Structure formats: C-alpha cells, structure tokens
Amino acid sequence: MRGDAEAHELIAPGNLSAVLKLMADAPGEWTPIAGGTELMVAHAAGRLNARRLVSLWGISDLRFINATTESIAIGAGVTFRDLREHGVVASDLPLLARAASWIGSIANQSRATVGGNLVNGSPAADSSPALLAYDAEIEVVSVHGRRRIAYSEFHTGYKRNIMTTDELLYAIHLPRRFARHQQYLRKVGTRRAMAIAKVALAGTALLEGKKISEIRLAAASLAPFPTRLYRTEAVMLGEAVTAETIHAARKALLAESQPIDDIRSTAEYRRGVAANLLEEFLQSLRQEGRTQ
Amino acid sequence: MNTSETTRIVGASVARKEGVDKLLGRARYVDDIEREGMWHGATVRSSIPRGFIRSIGFDRRIDWSQFSVVSASDIPGDNHIQLIVADQPCLADGMVNHREEAILLLAHPDKHKLREAVEAVHIEYEPLPAVFSIEESERQDPIVWGTDNVFKTFLLEKGDVDSAWADAAHIVEGEYRTGAQEHLYIENNGVIAEYSAETGVTVWGSLQCPFYVHKSLLAVFDLPAEKVRVIQTETGGAFGGKEDYPSLLAAHAALLAMKSGHPVKMIYDRMEDLAATTKRHPSRVRHRTALDNEGKLLAMDIEIATDGGAYSTLSSTVLSRATLHSPGPYVCPNVRIRSRSWATNTVPYGAFRGFGAPQTIFAVERHMDEIAAKLGIDPAELRRRNFLHDGDTTATEQVMREPVILDQLLDRALAESNYHAKRAQFTGENPTSAVKRGMGIAAFYHGSGFTGSGERYLNSLAGVDVTPEGEVRVLVSSTEFGQGTNTVLTQIAAEAIGLDYCDVIMAPADTGIVPNSGPTVASRTAMVVGRLIERAGLQLVALLREHAGLGEHFTRAEFFAASERYRAAKGEAVSLCRYQPPPGIFWDDQKYRGEAYPAFAWSVQVAQVAVDTVTCSAEVEEFWAVQEAGRVINPVLATGQIEGGIAQGIGYALYEKVLLQNGQMINNQMTNYIMPTAEDVPPIHAHFVEIPFQHGGYGAKGIGELPHDGPAPAILNAIRDATGVSFHSIPLLPEDLFAALAARQAIEEPAAV
Amino acid sequence: MSECWPTIRITVNGQRHLVQAPPMKRLLDVLREDLHLTGTKEGCGEGECGSCSVRMNGELVNSCLVPALQAEGATIETVEGLAQKGELHPLQQAFLKCGGAQCGICTPGMLMAAKHLLAHNPHPDIAEIREGLAGNLCRCTGFMRIFESVIAAAAQSCVAEEQRGADAR
C-alpha cells in the first residue's frame, strides 16, 4: 500500500443532486469514485492524484436499467454484474452482456460500473466496442441540465472526453433495433480471465440479400481511445461479402488502425489480429449471405 | 515390492498438518504478526543499473529526526550476504551494480510515512556502462564482475565427442533460449526483526531456509551463533524465491531494529517484490548432436550459458544442476558439456523450482523433437531408442543402479493421453480448421537432493523428541511453504514410532529449538530429511526399549509412559540422526564425474495444445504426467505438487515474461505479469508409478521440482506438431506466434485473397 | 486528524462494529488493522489476486479496492465467519480432504469466492467453477485440487439438503 489514506478526502452525499451541486460549486475539485476498481488501484500504487473524492457508490439515481420498446437506458452506476444478469440486455444486447462477463473477475464485476469504464477511458475498455457497435448515446448531467451525444463522439483523446468539470456521466442509451443484425464480439486478452484486451473487435451488420446494408465496426486498443472503424465500414457498406471485399476491408483496417507497442503487446500483433477478427466476422456474414 | 500393505500412515492421504489453521484463517503469516512498539521499515534503492554513488541527500521537507536511517557504515560485521561466494553487499557501499539495489534503510513508527521519505532521499550517481544480456556480458567489455564477467564454468566430458562427427549419419544443431520467470508466491517477502544487546538478533519471517538466514546474520552482525535466532512464520509460497532473498531482507530489518531500538517489520508490496527480488535464470543452450542411421545418439556437444545477474548468489549451483540435467534421460557414449554463468547488471537471479534443470531440459527435449523431425522418426520412438536403462551410465558416468522404467512411463503416458490416435485425428482435422491441434512429449529426470558431494557437506541433523506435555515433535529446520513438509515428516515419524498421525507435531522452525536439517530445497525433504526422521523414530523406540522398558508391542499410553521414564532418567527424550551417504557413492567435484545425485525421479509428460490461427494464441487443452518418484508418502499432496508444478510450467512456457528495460522490470504488477488463472489451466492428469528408493524416507524420492521441468518443451513440441513451426525460445507469447505464422503465411500465400 | 474521521458502522461475521477510520482507508486494512481479522490477506493490492476477497452485502469484492466509507452500513463475511460453532464449513472440510489448500495464503479469499459461487449456483459445472474462481490466483495447486474441493463441497451440501429434506418429512 503506497498511498496514504489520510492524504485523501472522501465523502458520500448519497444522492445525485447533492453530488452535482458539489461539483458545480467547486468545478474540478472533486473526483467521482464509483466501484473503485480503477481509482483504488491507483491509490494502492501511490498514483492517486485526486485529493478530494466523492462517492457515487450506492446512489440509486444512477443504478437503473430501463427498457422501453425503442431503447434501453443504462444508468452509469450499473455494475457489470447487473448488466450481465439483466434479461433484456442479454436478449437485445448480447454483445454487451458478453463484454460484461469478460470484465476482470466476479469480484471486479460486482463493483466496476459501466460509467466508470467509459469515464476512465482506457483504450482497452471492455464495454466500449460493444457500445459503439450498438450505436450508443451518452447522457451527461450537471446542475445545468442534461445533454446527449453519440458515444462515438465521447472520447476525444487518450483518457480524455467531452465532459466538463461539473458534469457526471448519467446514462447510456441503446436503441433496440439490432435483433436482425449479425453481431460479433471477440476480445483477445493476455489470458482467459483477469485480462486486459490486447485487441477487441465488435461488429453489427445487416444484410439485404447478399449485400451489406448497414455495418458498424468498433475496436479496443487500436487507437488512443475506443473507436469506430469508419473507413473499414465504408469499404463494406453496400457490398456483397466476397474474398475481394474481405481483402479490401482487411487493408482498410490495417490502414485505419493506429495501435501502439506497449507492455502488453505489439502494434503489429494488434493490427494483424484485428484484421483476422474482422475477417472472422465477415466470413460469418458471408456464410449468412449464402444461406439467405 | 508393495510397501503400502506394510505401512499404516505412509501412503495415506491424511489431511495437511496445518490445514485447519489455514482454512480457518488463523495461520499466522508474518504480516499478521505485531510486536510491541513495532516500527516499519522501507528501502531506498538504486535508480540506475551500474555506477558510483556520489552523494546522498536528505530533503528538508521531511523531519528526519523521526526516522531511523541505516547505511552500509552502520553494519557491525561483514557487509555481505553469505551464500556460496560472499559478493553481494547487504547495502551498497559506494557503488551499485543493479537497479533496485538496496542503498539505505529507513524506519518509522507509521508505515504510511515511509513512502514519502524514501522519495525524499536524493542520490547522485556517476553512471557506468552496464550489460543486460548474456551476449553483452560475453563481450567482456565492460567487465562488471570479477576479471571476466564469469561467475562459474563447468566442463564435463564423457568419451570423445570430436571423434563422433565424421562417421555420424546425422548431425543436428539447435539453439534454445529461456526467459526469466518470477515465482509469484502470493505472499510477498516479509520479516520482522528485533535486536537487543543481551539477546542479539531475532528474526521472524517468510522463508525457506532458517539456517541460511542465520548464517548471514552472524556475519553481518558479527555475533556468535547463540545470539542470532531465526524463526520461520507460516509461509505463503516460496518456490525457491525465499531460499536466498530472505537473508538480505532479514539483515535489513535487523539493522533497522538495532538502529531504532524497536522491532521492525518489513513487508514488500507486490511492486517492490517483483522489481527487487530474484527470478529464474535466463538461459541460452546450444546443442550439436551426432546420430547413427537408427536415430541412436552418438555424441552430444552442449554449450550452456546462464544470466546470473549482478551478484553470484546461487548461480554456480544453479549452473551445476543445469549442466547435469542438460543431456536428458538418454544414453550417449560421447558427451561434452561446457557451461558458464555470466554477470549482468540486473537483479541477481536466484533459486526457482527446478534450479537450472527446466532451462536445459527445455533445450534437450525441444532438440529431440527437432532431431525426430529431421530423421523422420516419431518423437516418442526416438526417445524410446535412446532412453537410459538400469546399468547404463549417464554423462557423469554414474551407473544407474536403481530401476529405470522410462519405457513403462512412456507407454503409460501415450496410453493415458491417447497420443497416437489424437495425433492422427489432428493431422486429419488441422488442414481445414482455424484451430490447429497437436500433441507434444517431454521425458526427463530430476536429481533428488543436493548435487554430488552436497549432501555430505550439509551433514544434516534431524530427529524427534517427546515433550513433557506428551507430544512427539519432529525436530527439523525443514520448512513448510505449501509443499507438505509438515504433513509428510509427521506421517513418517508416526509410522516409524508406531503412533497415530495426530500424535506427532512439528517443532517450530526456530533455529533456537531445532537442529540444522539443511535447507528446504532441491526436492530433498521427503527423501533425505524423511529418511533421517524415519531413522530417528526407529532409534527412539529402540532407546525406549533399551532404557525405559518399552515392550515389543506397545500401546500409545505405554509409549508415553516409557518416554516419561526415559526423560526422568536422562533429562530429555530425544533422538537425533545425522545424514549418512548411501554406500558406494563417489563424486569428483573437479571432473564432475561420478554419482551426481543419490537418486533420480523420472517423468514423461504429454501436452495437447490448440493454436488459434485467428488470435495466434496457444492454449494447453489437456495435460498428462506419469512419474516415478519413489514411494508416494501422501497421494493427495503429491498429486497437488505435480499439478501445481505443471501449472507453473505452463506459465513459464506460454504466459510469463519478465520485461526488462535497462535492467529494470517494467511489468512489475500482477496485472502485467501474467500467470495462468483458474480458466487457463487445463485438466491435468497425474499418475504415479511407485518404486521405493531404499535410502529415502520410507522409499521417497524428490517430487517438488520434477513437474516443472517438462511442460515447456512438451507444449512447444505440441505447437510444432500443430503448426509445423519450430519455436526455440520461451516464453512463447501470441506476439511471437503471430510473427512466425505471419512470416510463413507471407511465404505460402504471397497474395492472400 | 483522527477526530475528524467518520465513524463507519459495519457488521462483520454477524458482529457489529464501529470503526473510526480515514474514509479512503481500504476495507482490507480496516479488517486487518482495526478489527484484527487477519485471515483476509493482501497479495497484490490491485484487485488482481483475490487474496483479500470478502463478501459485502452478499457480493464478492476485493477488499483492497473498497474504501472504508463505501462499506458504511455493510454486512461483511470473511473467512473467520465460515466455521460455525467449532465445526468446519463444508467448503473448509472439502479443501482439507481434497488438498485445496497448500501454502494457504490464497485460501481465505478462495473460500469466500467458492462460497459466493455456491450461494448463487449450488451445483456449478466445471466451467462455472473456473469462472467463479478466476479472480483468485493460486500459485501452488494448479487449481485442480481446488476444483475438486468445490465439487466435493457442492456434493456434500447436496447430501445435506437431501438430509434436511428427509428430516423435514
């Protein structure tokens, strides 16, 4: 334990409006902490810079999953355990349920929150590729009100996002319109469990006849933050899945991705395996195209 | 011979002696212990790999009067840790030779104040050029240790290797490399020390070898033996990682205790433990092998190099075992082994389960598959043609006087794993599957006990006594750290004396109480110390019969009554035995010839591996291990040793990489040093074939290290079987597989469409 | 400073405690230092090894990652609470018999993870056992004996259930 507990303040106002007021009164002063699976690690390593923290744990205003016929709203305080055990998430957003089951271990899933995963902004965040492939929207809140933006616009750089210092991530909204889509998610981690993604790829696509009428591809660890692969999508959109288009898509992905060498893997591996994952997804579409 | 019919407790899976305490959470590990007035210690470490210390400054933002500060100048005795060559300073004095080398020690009543204080010590260095690999050290420029960077050299020769090349039908060459490996015991290194002028130094700690620590403390403090006391606390895993390092840490805590006048606890956190403590020696092994038309070995020319790190510590003995295991379990008339351990400016490499053998067994067992491929012989068959048998001689010309049943072990392993059918099945499936499967074998021995004359030098003493409270105690300095010492030795004592398992306990592993039964290393405890306890138990009964009227047959009550009479007459009821080498043992330390080990344990392992060509990752799907390790004293514990060693060996092969940057471990967190989890370890099938060894405790030989020797070559052989690609180094990570498979794909399918 | 620390109410193994502690103190340290319940171990301090696993309000958590303030009002179960009236819990009995504990340092956390698993899934298959224990690193056993222990404990509680059922009839 390298951190000094006495060097940090932590308060738990217990409801959302009190937290928002605190953050509005002293913008940038308070760092929100939910399940602590990221910040407490930094604390133990003596790397927690935040002096004043405000607890979001146990705030029921943030821990909800509401489903309407059109969409599903997931509160930022929902844990990954909540997520993987929720019936509608499992049926309508299977990639997200699966991503949730890949977070760390059971003990991490019971504490780590969806909001924390996104706000932390790791390029390797487990939930991000699925959320991007499902066209998620992010709702942020402050004393001044709420605003919504596409999740694909949320991250602006390595561990940076569009939120201002007085805002909190409030909810994630997902449209319920992927029942007919072909869906793909694969995480390549350092091992089977307790693993950080070396690379992960999610995809949703709709086939009309043999042609792709809609496609979203998203990846972890191919850029400084989780990203959609727009240029790769563009190569496939409106096309039939053939050996040629798969080859072109691989090329586009290799050109579009900008992974790095780091302690966990190499840029070359990440790029090459991402292309393999893409091919695996596209081959499954090709099979589907054949059977249709 | 089936002795299980003749023993009551030996051979039974009695529950672990200290098991209930561990399961209730009341076993006391060192960090669970508090001492009155205890302070906490921390270490100021080198931030450069090599250089002179020019100045040490203390930042004024800290109130240093609240701290105790210890430097090399505070050491009353010899500033060196006493291992084989006393070259490692207890605290750096003017110069550092590796990153994280200890320079200063700090103690304070509040452990949370230490971090900031450590960072407030400013050390100025004059850096010197450093070397970080075997190849850099071999250039001998700069010289970073001694006169030539060489810690130790061995030359072992049998027959005439150079005469064999001309007539050989085949000559196969190969180079094999292994990386460092971290023990990753879940309990980090830690000790508590107390000091007083009257009683001297007392240390409690997580450690394997109380008398190693004792010896170092005597030198560092310049004290007589009775003024140093070392007590092992419950130890949460060791694997060799607590063989040599605790001597250094204990000295540090004891120096702080002396300086501060308080008990001092030093517990490393995971980052410090990973960055600053020992690892398995990296190695490079080159093989040049001559064979005849039938695939029989004619000559083996083996060159071994290990990276020893900055100080010699145990490198010479690790190199010895590496050397003696490098030719594998095969008959070969001409063998030459040249081995060297090199100095580099990294944290000293140290003992780790297998102690050099996993490195050279990886090389020879990988090499056997390369030979098999080149000659077009099945890998199992090639091994069978060359196996040692009773009466054959090893590379040291040791005659195999005990039964050697490698053929039987191989047959069993092939049958259990369904090896041939599976290979045929995979050969059919692989061409059309994205997942390529393969089977791989490793066959090997592991020498039990100390090498050569080692056990004679150790001259171990162990025994049993009967306390006034009516308990029989096993008196050994052999320690429990998960492998089962407590259980196995009390089983043996109970068996020998004729009591029940529950009647026998372990005396505390406290140098003030127990005799020196040698270090708990080298798979020697059940065999060597177990034998001493067996003898001591029998001797105790004989003493009671002779001097206290114990009858030929006796009840528990009669035994304790006789013990009571004996103690009343003699003052104590104790029976000690000293090591006696088996007869006819000859060992030449100069020529490295003769009986390298009193006994060998034998094993054949088979790995089934799947390589996913999408992710380029290899996973072990199933693993079989058949071994002959003498009599199995406790089947459940022995099986646990095999399974645990295999899991660690799988980690060594496919997951665990120590990333060094300028001699600094940069992945020193559990999240970045990847060991296999419960989801990564495959089903493991362990089978024992028992041939009791007459000089081991109730027939036991060594078990603990054996299982770690085989997984890496078996797995890489299976990967070769699956993919047709040979890999020559471990750890073999997906990134390495990717590079190799991508390169092959580029050749085979230049315009993949 | 200590006078401004909050008082945290927690119930550990059925016993209620009031602990005055810095709110960012780890639950692990509250258990070990304030309550002297040293059965819960620290292996890594980063939520990787699971040695510090305890159950908090019925959830499995790594106590090294829980700030004390977030345990306010919580019900905590640690290894010390497993055995009842001097009798080992079926999991403890199974670990003892099947060799599920070697060095013992991961054992308290492993037991809590296993208890949590069986609480949600009394008869897990091997894949579920592997997943349930994946956050608890054991360097000694290679996990095989631990899996066997959990299977044996599940079977035993199955027997116990049947026994209870029979008794009820």
mmCIF file of C-alpha atoms in Angstrom, chain B residues 128-383:
data_model
loop_
_atom_site.group_PDB
_atom_site.id
_atom_site.type_symbol
_atom_site.label_atom_id
_atom_site.label_comp_id
_atom_site.label_asym_id
_atom_site.label_seq_id
_atom_site.Cartn_x
_atom_site.Cartn_y
_atom_site.Cartn_z
ATOM 1 C CA LEU B 128 28.988 3.389 -15.519
ATOM 2 C CA PRO B 129 28.323 1.340 -18.638
ATOM 3 C CA ALA B 130 26.226 -1.720 -17.887
ATOM 4 C CA VAL B 131 25.409 -5.049 -19.527
ATOM 5 C CA PHE B 132 21.967 -6.604 -19.687
ATOM 6 C CA SER B 133 22.251 -9.861 -21.603
ATOM 7 C CA ILE B 134 24.394 -12.963 -21.898
ATOM 8 C CA GLU B 135 25.714 -11.725 -25.239
ATOM 9 C CA GLU B 136 26.675 -8.319 -23.853
ATOM 10 C CA SER B 137 28.409 -9.957 -20.922
ATOM 11 C CA GLU B 138 30.268 -12.370 -23.207
ATOM 12 C CA ARG B 139 31.906 -9.414 -24.970
ATOM 13 C CA GLN B 140 33.649 -8.756 -21.673
ATOM 14 C CA ASP B 141 33.583 -5.049 -22.254
ATOM 15 C CA PRO B 142 32.840 -3.668 -19.825
ATOM 16 C CA ILE B 143 33.847 -6.072 -17.099
ATOM 17 C CA VAL B 144 31.110 -5.805 -14.485
ATOM 18 C CA TRP B 145 32.123 -8.684 -12.182
ATOM 19 C CA GLY B 146 35.472 -10.226 -11.279
ATOM 20 C CA THR B 147 38.035 -10.250 -14.053
ATOM 21 C CA ASP B 148 35.943 -11.769 -16.835
ATOM 22 C CA ASN B 149 32.203 -11.473 -16.020
ATOM 23 C CA VAL B 150 32.109 -15.229 -15.390
ATOM 24 C CA PHE B 151 30.580 -16.484 -12.147
ATOM 25 C CA LYS B 152 31.258 -20.130 -12.815
ATOM 26 C CA THR B 153 32.373 -22.531 -15.530
ATOM 27 C CA PHE B 154 31.900 -26.281 -15.802
ATOM 28 C CA LEU B 155 33.394 -28.690 -18.274
ATOM 29 C CA LEU B 156 32.006 -32.212 -18.266
ATOM 30 C CA GLU B 157 33.389 -34.783 -20.700
ATOM 31 C CA LYS B 158 32.478 -38.386 -21.368
ATOM 32 C CA GLY B 159 34.091 -40.359 -24.192
ATOM 33 C CA ASP B 160 35.402 -38.372 -27.148
ATOM 34 C CA VAL B 161 32.846 -36.085 -28.734
ATOM 35 C CA ASP B 162 35.141 -34.862 -31.506
ATOM 36 C CA SER B 163 35.684 -38.385 -32.819
ATOM 37 C CA ALA B 164 31.969 -38.854 -33.454
ATOM 38 C CA TRP B 165 31.162 -36.267 -36.111
ATOM 39 C CA ALA B 166 32.955 -37.850 -39.026
ATOM 40 C CA ASP B 167 31.022 -41.125 -39.002
ATOM 41 C CA ALA B 168 27.673 -39.763 -37.943
ATOM 42 C CA ALA B 169 24.698 -40.424 -40.211
ATOM 43 C CA HIS B 170 23.073 -37.221 -38.982
ATOM 44 C CA ILE B 171 24.236 -34.104 -37.228
ATOM 45 C CA VAL B 172 21.561 -31.826 -35.801
ATOM 46 C CA GLU B 173 22.231 -28.426 -34.291
ATOM 47 C CA GLY B 174 19.973 -26.081 -32.401
ATOM 48 C CA GLU B 175 19.929 -23.103 -30.079
ATOM 49 C CA TYR B 176 17.311 -22.725 -27.360
ATOM 50 C CA ARG B 177 16.508 -19.880 -25.001
ATOM 51 C CA THR B 178 14.515 -19.451 -21.856
ATOM 52 C CA GLY B 179 13.478 -16.233 -20.174
ATOM 53 C CA ALA B 180 13.407 -15.150 -16.578
ATOM 54 C CA GLN B 181 10.471 -16.311 -14.508
ATOM 55 C CA GLU B 182 9.016 -14.780 -11.388
ATOM 56 C CA HIS B 183 7.989 -17.074 -8.544
ATOM 57 C CA LEU B 184 4.841 -15.077 -7.879
ATOM 58 C CA TYR B 185 4.243 -16.623 -4.475
ATOM 59 C CA ILE B 186 1.050 -14.914 -3.373
ATOM 60 C CA GLU B 187 2.637 -13.814 -0.072
ATOM 61 C CA ASN B 188 5.362 -11.277 -0.747
ATOM 62 C CA ASN B 189 8.687 -11.349 1.063
ATOM 63 C CA GLY B 190 8.494 -10.059 4.613
ATOM 64 C CA VAL B 191 10.212 -10.236 8.007
ATOM 65 C CA ILE B 192 10.082 -8.799 11.496
ATOM 66 C CA ALA B 193 13.343 -8.288 13.393
ATOM 67 C CA GLU B 194 14.209 -7.453 16.978
ATOM 68 C CA TYR B 195 17.554 -6.578 18.457
ATOM 69 C CA SER B 196 18.937 -6.243 21.944
ATOM 70 C CA ALA B 197 22.499 -6.169 23.151
ATOM 71 C CA GLU B 198 21.768 -9.028 25.568
ATOM 72 C CA THR B 199 19.923 -11.455 23.349
ATOM 73 C CA GLY B 200 21.184 -10.349 19.956
ATOM 74 C CA VAL B 201 19.080 -10.619 16.808
ATOM 75 C CA THR B 202 15.736 -12.378 16.461
ATOM 76 C CA VAL B 203 14.004 -12.590 13.100
ATOM 77 C CA TRP B 204 10.551 -13.906 12.184
ATOM 78 C CA GLY B 205 9.940 -14.271 8.515
ATOM 79 C CA SER B 206 8.511 -15.833 5.435
ATOM 80 C CA LEU B 207 11.411 -18.021 4.396
ATOM 81 C CA GLN B 208 12.593 -21.458 3.310
ATOM 82 C CA CYS B 209 15.960 -21.851 4.991
ATOM 83 C CA PRO B 210 16.238 -20.578 8.581
ATOM 84 C CA PHE B 211 19.905 -21.553 8.846
ATOM 85 C CA TYR B 212 20.856 -19.699 5.647
ATOM 86 C CA VAL B 213 19.429 -16.551 7.189
ATOM 87 C CA HIS B 214 21.118 -17.394 10.463
ATOM 88 C CA LYS B 215 24.498 -17.711 8.776
ATOM 89 C CA SER B 216 24.188 -14.362 7.027
ATOM 90 C CA LEU B 217 23.050 -12.585 10.165
ATOM 91 C CA LEU B 218 26.028 -13.952 12.104
ATOM 92 C CA ALA B 219 28.362 -12.355 9.585
ATOM 93 C CA VAL B 220 26.500 -9.066 9.166
ATOM 94 C CA PHE B 221 26.266 -8.544 12.917
ATOM 95 C CA ASP B 222 29.491 -10.312 13.849
ATOM 96 C CA LEU B 223 27.690 -12.269 16.551
ATOM 97 C CA PRO B 224 28.136 -15.767 17.973
ATOM 98 C CA ALA B 225 25.660 -18.403 16.839
ATOM 99 C CA GLU B 226 23.597 -18.341 20.013
ATOM 100 C CA LYS B 227 22.908 -14.628 19.636
ATOM 101 C CA VAL B 228 21.044 -14.993 16.380
ATOM 102 C CA ARG B 229 17.677 -16.658 16.215
ATOM 103 C CA VAL B 230 15.616 -17.141 13.077
ATOM 104 C CA ILE B 231 12.011 -18.287 13.209
ATOM 105 C CA GLN B 232 10.020 -19.169 10.153
ATOM 106 C CA THR B 233 6.453 -17.918 10.171
ATOM 107 C CA GLU B 234 3.718 -19.503 8.083
ATOM 108 C CA THR B 235 4.978 -19.010 4.554
ATOM 109 C CA GLY B 236 2.645 -18.227 1.688
ATOM 110 C CA GLY B 237 4.502 -19.866 -1.155
ATOM 111 C CA ALA B 238 8.200 -19.786 -1.964
ATOM 112 C CA PHE B 239 9.212 -21.947 -4.964
ATOM 113 C CA GLY B 240 12.866 -21.058 -4.359
ATOM 114 C CA GLY B 241 12.077 -17.352 -4.141
ATOM 115 C CA LYS B 242 12.521 -17.462 -0.380
ATOM 116 C CA GLU B 243 15.709 -19.517 -0.427
ATOM 117 C CA ASP B 244 18.303 -16.781 -0.726
ATOM 118 C CA TYR B 245 16.490 -13.438 -0.679
ATOM 119 C CA PRO B 246 15.300 -13.562 2.960
ATOM 120 C CA SER B 247 18.937 -13.467 4.100
ATOM 121 C CA LEU B 248 19.181 -9.970 2.665
ATOM 122 C CA LEU B 249 15.795 -8.773 3.870
ATOM 123 C CA ALA B 250 16.315 -10.192 7.376
ATOM 124 C CA ALA B 251 19.622 -8.361 7.658
ATOM 125 C CA HIS B 252 17.942 -5.128 6.576
ATOM 126 C CA ALA B 253 15.168 -5.384 9.146
ATOM 127 C CA ALA B 254 17.614 -6.409 11.864
ATOM 128 C CA LEU B 255 19.871 -3.436 11.122
ATOM 129 C CA LEU B 256 16.898 -1.112 11.416
ATOM 130 C CA ALA B 257 15.862 -2.818 14.652
ATOM 131 C CA MET B 258 19.352 -2.295 16.053
ATOM 132 C CA LYS B 259 19.456 1.342 14.971
ATOM 133 C CA SER B 260 15.920 2.265 16.060
ATOM 134 C CA GLY B 261 15.740 0.218 19.226
ATOM 135 C CA HIS B 262 12.358 -1.111 18.123
ATOM 136 C CA PRO B 263 11.112 -4.262 16.489
ATOM 137 C CA VAL B 264 10.947 -3.506 12.773
ATOM 138 C CA LYS B 265 8.615 -5.075 10.254
ATOM 139 C CA MET B 266 9.477 -5.004 6.564
ATOM 140 C CA ILE B 267 6.844 -6.298 4.174
ATOM 141 C CA TYR B 268 7.365 -5.760 0.479
ATOM 142 C CA ASP B 269 4.395 -4.784 -1.594
ATOM 143 C CA ARG B 270 3.893 -6.589 -4.870
ATOM 144 C CA MET B 271 5.584 -3.943 -6.998
ATOM 145 C CA GLU B 272 8.695 -3.937 -4.847
ATOM 146 C CA ASP B 273 8.799 -7.712 -4.583
ATOM 147 C CA LEU B 274 8.574 -8.089 -8.344
ATOM 148 C CA ALA B 275 11.113 -5.374 -9.089
ATOM 149 C CA ALA B 276 13.716 -6.150 -6.456
ATOM 150 C CA THR B 277 13.759 -9.871 -5.688
ATOM 151 C CA THR B 278 15.177 -12.867 -7.514
ATOM 152 C CA LYS B 279 13.862 -14.638 -10.615
ATOM 153 C CA ARG B 280 14.693 -17.767 -12.549
ATOM 154 C CA HIS B 281 17.958 -17.535 -14.540
ATOM 155 C CA PRO B 282 17.515 -16.805 -18.253
ATOM 156 C CA SER B 283 19.466 -19.244 -20.388
ATOM 157 C CA ARG B 284 20.820 -20.000 -23.830
ATOM 158 C CA VAL B 285 21.657 -23.603 -24.673
ATOM 159 C CA ARG B 286 23.264 -24.831 -27.885
ATOM 160 C CA HIS B 287 23.137 -28.452 -28.953
ATOM 161 C CA ARG B 288 25.172 -30.236 -31.589
ATOM 162 C CA THR B 289 24.201 -33.869 -31.798
ATOM 163 C CA ALA B 290 25.513 -36.808 -33.807
ATOM 164 C CA LEU B 291 23.246 -39.782 -34.530
ATOM 165 C CA ASP B 292 23.516 -43.035 -36.371
ATOM 166 C CA ASN B 293 21.151 -44.314 -39.035
ATOM 167 C CA GLU B 294 18.798 -45.755 -36.453
ATOM 168 C CA GLY B 295 18.477 -42.485 -34.585
ATOM 169 C CA LYS B 296 20.746 -43.558 -31.754
ATOM 170 C CA LEU B 297 22.748 -40.850 -30.079
ATOM 171 C CA LEU B 298 26.456 -40.929 -30.856
ATOM 172 C CA ALA B 299 27.569 -37.627 -29.432
ATOM 173 C CA MET B 300 26.104 -34.633 -27.661
ATOM 174 C CA ASP B 301 28.016 -31.391 -27.587
ATOM 175 C CA ILE B 302 26.202 -28.966 -25.315
ATOM 176 C CA GLU B 303 27.039 -25.372 -24.540
ATOM 177 C CA ILE B 304 25.127 -23.655 -21.757
ATOM 178 C CA ALA B 305 25.095 -20.012 -20.802
ATOM 179 C CA THR B 306 23.013 -18.547 -17.999
ATOM 180 C CA ASP B 307 22.441 -14.959 -16.992
ATOM 181 C CA GLY B 308 23.235 -14.701 -13.291
ATOM 182 C CA GLY B 309 22.507 -11.027 -12.707
ATOM 183 C CA ALA B 310 24.707 -8.679 -10.749
ATOM 184 C CA TYR B 311 25.980 -10.926 -7.957
ATOM 185 C CA SER B 312 26.867 -14.592 -7.931
ATOM 186 C CA THR B 313 24.396 -15.624 -5.194
ATOM 187 C CA LEU B 314 23.390 -19.199 -6.145
ATOM 188 C CA SER B 315 24.349 -19.032 -9.818
ATOM 189 C CA SER B 316 27.126 -21.597 -9.580
ATOM 190 C CA THR B 317 24.899 -24.302 -8.097
ATOM 191 C CA VAL B 318 22.053 -23.465 -10.459
ATOM 192 C CA LEU B 319 24.540 -23.855 -13.291
ATOM 193 C CA SER B 320 25.660 -27.167 -11.852
ATOM 194 C CA ARG B 321 22.161 -28.587 -11.894
ATOM 195 C CA ALA B 322 21.543 -27.093 -15.328
ATOM 196 C CA THR B 323 24.674 -28.839 -16.546
ATOM 197 C CA LEU B 324 23.804 -32.204 -15.032
ATOM 198 C CA HIS B 325 20.302 -32.202 -16.499
ATOM 199 C CA SER B 326 21.257 -30.934 -19.950
ATOM 200 C CA PRO B 327 21.781 -34.301 -21.727
ATOM 201 C CA GLY B 328 18.322 -35.557 -20.808
ATOM 202 C CA PRO B 329 17.440 -39.119 -19.770
ATOM 203 C CA TYR B 330 19.359 -40.695 -22.620
ATOM 204 C CA VAL B 331 22.307 -42.959 -23.200
ATOM 205 C CA CYS B 332 25.078 -41.380 -25.168
ATOM 206 C CA PRO B 333 28.661 -42.640 -25.353
ATOM 207 C CA ASN B 334 30.217 -39.250 -26.055
ATOM 208 C CA VAL B 335 29.122 -36.138 -24.210
ATOM 209 C CA ARG B 336 30.739 -32.771 -23.727
ATOM 210 C CA ILE B 337 29.036 -30.037 -21.741
ATOM 211 C CA ARG B 338 30.557 -26.606 -21.425
ATOM 212 C CA SER B 339 28.639 -24.234 -19.219
ATOM 213 C CA ARG B 340 29.084 -20.700 -17.974
ATOM 214 C CA SER B 341 27.135 -18.333 -15.825
ATOM 215 C CA TRP B 342 27.545 -14.686 -16.768
ATOM 216 C CA ALA B 343 27.252 -11.490 -14.785
ATOM 217 C CA THR B 344 24.879 -8.765 -15.927
ATOM 218 C CA ASN B 345 23.579 -5.601 -14.292
ATOM 219 C CA THR B 346 20.177 -6.920 -13.362
ATOM 220 C CA VAL B 347 18.719 -8.034 -10.044
ATOM 221 C CA PRO B 348 20.561 -11.266 -9.165
ATOM 222 C CA TYR B 349 18.804 -14.349 -10.466
ATOM 223 C CA GLY B 350 18.235 -16.978 -7.843
ATOM 224 C CA ALA B 351 16.717 -20.288 -6.898
ATOM 225 C CA PHE B 352 13.479 -21.279 -8.564
ATOM 226 C CA ARG B 353 11.831 -24.710 -8.565
ATOM 227 C CA GLY B 354 13.947 -26.908 -10.809
ATOM 228 C CA PHE B 355 17.054 -24.804 -10.205
ATOM 229 C CA GLY B 356 18.516 -24.735 -13.727
ATOM 230 C CA ALA B 357 17.004 -28.022 -14.850
ATOM 231 C CA PRO B 358 13.891 -26.585 -16.517
ATOM 232 C CA GLN B 359 16.158 -24.445 -18.677
ATOM 233 C CA THR B 360 18.357 -27.220 -20.034
ATOM 234 C CA ILE B 361 15.559 -29.792 -20.168
ATOM 235 C CA PHE B 362 13.640 -27.339 -22.317
ATOM 236 C CA ALA B 363 16.599 -27.277 -24.689
ATOM 237 C CA VAL B 364 17.264 -31.006 -24.907
ATOM 238 C CA GLU B 365 13.616 -32.017 -25.108
ATOM 239 C CA ARG B 366 12.889 -29.438 -27.797
ATOM 240 C CA HIS B 367 16.032 -30.588 -29.568
ATOM 241 C CA MET B 368 14.882 -34.215 -29.511
ATOM 242 C CA ASP B 369 11.807 -33.219 -31.492
ATOM 243 C CA GLU B 370 13.941 -31.318 -33.981
ATOM 244 C CA ILE B 371 16.028 -34.465 -34.396
ATOM 245 C CA ALA B 372 12.905 -36.598 -34.759
ATOM 246 C CA ALA B 373 11.602 -34.294 -37.482
ATOM 247 C CA LYS B 374 14.893 -34.284 -39.320
ATOM 248 C CA LEU B 375 15.214 -38.069 -39.177
ATOM 249 C CA GLY B 376 11.551 -38.712 -39.867
ATOM 250 C CA ILE B 377 11.086 -40.710 -36.680
ATOM 251 C CA ASP B 378 8.128 -40.349 -34.329
ATOM 252 C CA PRO B 379 9.235 -38.233 -31.341
ATOM 253 C CA ALA B 380 8.109 -40.925 -28.890
ATOM 254 C CA GLU B 381 10.025 -43.589 -30.772
ATOM 255 C CA LEU B 382 13.214 -41.523 -30.991
ATOM 256 C CA ARG B 383 13.171 -41.107 -27.242
#
